[in-house]
Amino acid sequence: MPERTSVDWREDRYSFLRWTVLPQKSWREYWDRIYVDPGLKERLVAYAQFVLRYRVRYSVVGLPVHGIVLLYGPPGTGKSSLARGLAQVVAETVADADGVIFAEVDPHALPSQMLGESQRNTANLLEKSIPELAAKGLPVIAVLDEIDSLLTSREITSGGRDPVDVMRATEAALRGLDYLAANHDNVLLIATSNFEAALDEAVLDRLDLSVKVGLPDADAAARILADTLSELPAVEIDSAQIADIADRTAGLSGRAIRKLVLEALVTRSADPETPLTAGDIGAVLTKGDSK
């Protein structure tokens, strides 16, 4: 299988998404450097392999497979990165020599203040744009970030938008998901959400898998810290100090933990060659605690 080293993004003709072909060598870090429960990753890989290899064998009535997995949880926990990483792993293990098409949907391109436009955009995305990628003959993995902006619960009025328009857009999305499931068994949708409760019940019913990506525990926080520190040219922090710092990061996302290192780096000196110490990061934590 050819290994691509640079990302060649292309846009669909509707301007709803951009896509590229995997594997990409640099994308492996989206999987390897996101620290979550290993069982979560194993579950995602097994699901993706089933959908793209075996779903064609089953009746959509007898064993309904919609090809949709939801990653939900607090912001900064690595949901979008995991989606990219999963696509890379699939490209390495499932795809033929031509690779996998990976698409990212622009979550802001679909909702519109114009009556009926959100509905049309949603229908075009799910019944034209993604199917056109699927028609290329490769497995397609499409990420729907912030899916709650697309599939808002019909019981919840979306601020600033006509409730009728929200309802119609959600109904168009449900029809589109059913259309994809019935007609394109080479498509896997990965949805992400920070607000699972905002999703329509009918959407939740169509999910094959719903996976919570939670905040890191102390062990994961220590691994995130060590991984972030490995980027720096000079560090004077040992493993025991990393563990102590990790214990103080309870309630922080993985992204926030990495930002701690960045803030400590730029606060104590603009020169990255100056060794970073545990005290530098501790000072940032202490400042945060005092707010």
Short mmCIF file of C-alpha atoms in Angstrom, two decimals, residues 35-178:
data_model
loop_
_atom_site.label_atom_id
_atom_site.label_comp_id
_atom_site.label_asym_id
_atom_site.label_seq_id
_atom_site.Cartn_x
_atom_site.Cartn_y
_atom_site.Cartn_z
CA TYR A 35 -4.29 8.63 25.57
CA VAL A 36 -7.56 6.95 26.41
CA ASP A 37 -8.54 3.53 27.71
CA PRO A 38 -6.97 0.99 25.30
CA GLY A 39 -10.25 -0.92 25.39
CA LEU A 40 -11.97 2.10 23.84
CA LYS A 41 -9.58 2.07 20.89
CA GLU A 42 -9.95 -1.68 20.43
CA ARG A 43 -13.73 -1.30 20.40
CA LEU A 44 -13.57 1.42 17.74
CA VAL A 45 -11.23 -0.57 15.49
CA ALA A 46 -13.34 -3.72 15.77
CA TYR A 47 -16.47 -1.76 14.92
CA ALA A 48 -14.91 -0.01 11.92
CA GLN A 49 -13.58 -3.28 10.55
CA PHE A 50 -16.99 -4.90 10.91
CA VAL A 51 -18.79 -2.04 9.16
CA LEU A 52 -16.43 -1.83 6.20
CA ARG A 53 -15.78 -5.54 5.78
CA TYR A 54 -18.91 -7.41 6.78
CA ARG A 55 -22.04 -5.22 6.93
CA VAL A 56 -22.80 -6.04 3.28
CA ARG A 57 -23.62 -9.61 4.40
CA TYR A 58 -26.57 -8.56 6.55
CA SER A 59 -30.08 -7.38 5.87
CA VAL A 60 -30.77 -3.76 6.83
CA VAL A 61 -33.97 -5.06 8.44
CA GLY A 62 -32.66 -8.21 10.09
CA LEU A 63 -29.48 -6.63 11.48
CA PRO A 64 -29.73 -2.89 10.88
CA VAL A 65 -26.27 -1.40 10.53
CA HIS A 66 -26.32 2.34 9.90
CA GLY A 67 -22.56 2.75 9.86
CA ILE A 68 -22.61 5.56 12.46
CA VAL A 69 -20.56 5.81 15.63
CA LEU A 70 -20.79 8.69 18.08
CA LEU A 71 -17.84 9.92 20.14
CA TYR A 72 -19.14 12.18 22.89
CA GLY A 73 -17.66 13.87 25.93
CA PRO A 74 -16.20 17.14 27.20
CA PRO A 75 -14.28 19.45 24.85
CA GLY A 76 -10.57 18.78 24.51
CA THR A 77 -10.67 15.05 25.18
CA GLY A 78 -9.43 14.07 21.72
CA LYS A 79 -12.63 13.06 19.92
CA SER A 80 -11.75 14.62 16.58
CA SER A 81 -8.17 13.37 16.75
CA LEU A 82 -9.39 9.86 17.54
CA ALA A 83 -11.64 10.02 14.48
CA ARG A 84 -8.66 10.88 12.30
CA GLY A 85 -6.53 8.25 13.98
CA LEU A 86 -9.19 5.59 13.52
CA ALA A 87 -9.38 6.40 9.81
CA GLN A 88 -5.61 6.01 9.57
CA VAL A 89 -5.69 2.62 11.32
CA VAL A 90 -8.50 1.47 9.05
CA ALA A 91 -6.50 2.56 6.01
CA GLU A 92 -3.58 0.48 7.28
CA THR A 93 -5.58 -2.64 8.10
CA VAL A 94 -8.79 -2.80 6.05
CA ALA A 95 -8.37 -0.96 2.79
CA ASP A 96 -7.06 -2.27 -0.48
CA ALA A 97 -3.98 -0.82 -2.17
CA ASP A 98 -5.78 2.37 -3.14
CA GLY A 99 -6.49 3.48 0.43
CA VAL A 100 -9.45 5.07 2.23
CA ILE A 101 -11.21 8.34 1.51
CA PHE A 102 -11.34 10.49 4.64
CA ALA A 103 -13.77 13.42 4.67
CA GLU A 104 -14.33 16.19 7.19
CA VAL A 105 -17.70 17.92 7.11
CA ASP A 106 -17.73 21.65 7.84
CA PRO A 107 -20.29 21.88 10.69
CA HIS A 108 -20.89 25.56 9.96
CA ALA A 109 -21.69 25.10 6.27
CA LEU A 110 -25.07 23.47 6.86
CA PRO A 111 -27.17 25.56 9.30
CA SER A 112 -28.60 28.69 7.71
CA GLN A 113 -30.84 31.55 8.76
CA MET A 114 -32.63 31.29 5.41
CA LEU A 115 -35.83 29.30 5.72
CA GLY A 116 -35.44 25.88 4.13
CA GLU A 117 -31.75 26.28 3.35
CA SER A 118 -30.57 24.13 6.27
CA GLN A 119 -32.87 21.35 5.09
CA ARG A 120 -31.55 21.54 1.52
CA ASN A 121 -27.93 21.65 2.66
CA THR A 122 -28.37 18.65 4.92
CA ALA A 123 -30.09 16.63 2.21
CA ASN A 124 -27.39 17.51 -0.30
CA LEU A 125 -24.63 16.50 2.11
CA LEU A 126 -26.05 13.07 2.94
CA GLU A 127 -27.74 12.23 -0.36
CA LYS A 128 -25.34 13.78 -2.87
CA SER A 129 -21.97 14.89 -1.47
CA ILE A 130 -21.02 11.83 0.58
CA PRO A 131 -22.58 9.38 -1.93
CA GLU A 132 -20.46 10.95 -4.69
CA LEU A 133 -17.36 10.13 -2.66
CA ALA A 134 -18.67 6.62 -2.03
CA ALA A 135 -19.13 6.16 -5.79
CA LYS A 136 -15.36 6.39 -6.24
CA GLY A 137 -15.24 2.80 -5.00
CA LEU A 138 -13.04 3.24 -1.94
CA PRO A 139 -14.11 2.94 1.69
CA VAL A 140 -15.25 6.35 2.93
CA ILE A 141 -14.88 7.56 6.52
CA ALA A 142 -16.63 10.88 7.06
CA VAL A 143 -16.40 12.88 10.28
CA LEU A 144 -19.37 14.95 11.40
CA ASP A 145 -17.93 17.18 14.09
CA GLU A 146 -20.38 18.99 16.36
CA ILE A 147 -23.20 16.81 15.09
CA ASP A 148 -25.57 18.46 17.56
CA SER A 149 -25.51 21.52 15.28
CA LEU A 150 -26.81 19.34 12.44
CA LEU A 151 -29.11 16.93 14.24
CA THR A 152 -30.58 19.08 17.00
CA SER A 153 -33.30 17.53 19.09
CA ARG A 154 -36.73 18.51 17.80
CA GLU A 155 -37.68 19.00 21.45
CA ILE A 156 -35.09 21.77 21.78
CA THR A 157 -35.39 25.13 20.07
CA SER A 158 -32.05 26.18 18.57
CA GLY A 159 -31.26 29.78 19.49
CA GLY A 160 -31.62 32.19 16.61
CA ARG A 161 -33.15 29.65 14.22
CA ASP A 162 -36.75 29.02 13.28
CA PRO A 163 -37.92 25.90 15.20
CA VAL A 164 -39.74 24.68 12.09
CA ASP A 165 -36.55 24.99 10.07
CA VAL A 166 -34.61 23.11 12.76
CA MET A 167 -37.22 20.34 12.68
CA ARG A 168 -37.12 20.07 8.89
CA ALA A 169 -33.32 20.01 8.82
CA THR A 170 -33.26 17.25 11.43
CA GLU A 171 -35.84 15.25 9.50
CA ALA A 172 -33.79 15.69 6.32
CA ALA A 173 -30.74 14.42 8.19
CA LEU A 174 -32.62 11.34 9.39
CA ARG A 175 -33.75 10.57 5.85
CA GLY A 176 -30.19 11.08 4.62
CA LEU A 177 -28.73 8.74 7.22
CA ASP A 178 -31.23 6.07 6.25
#
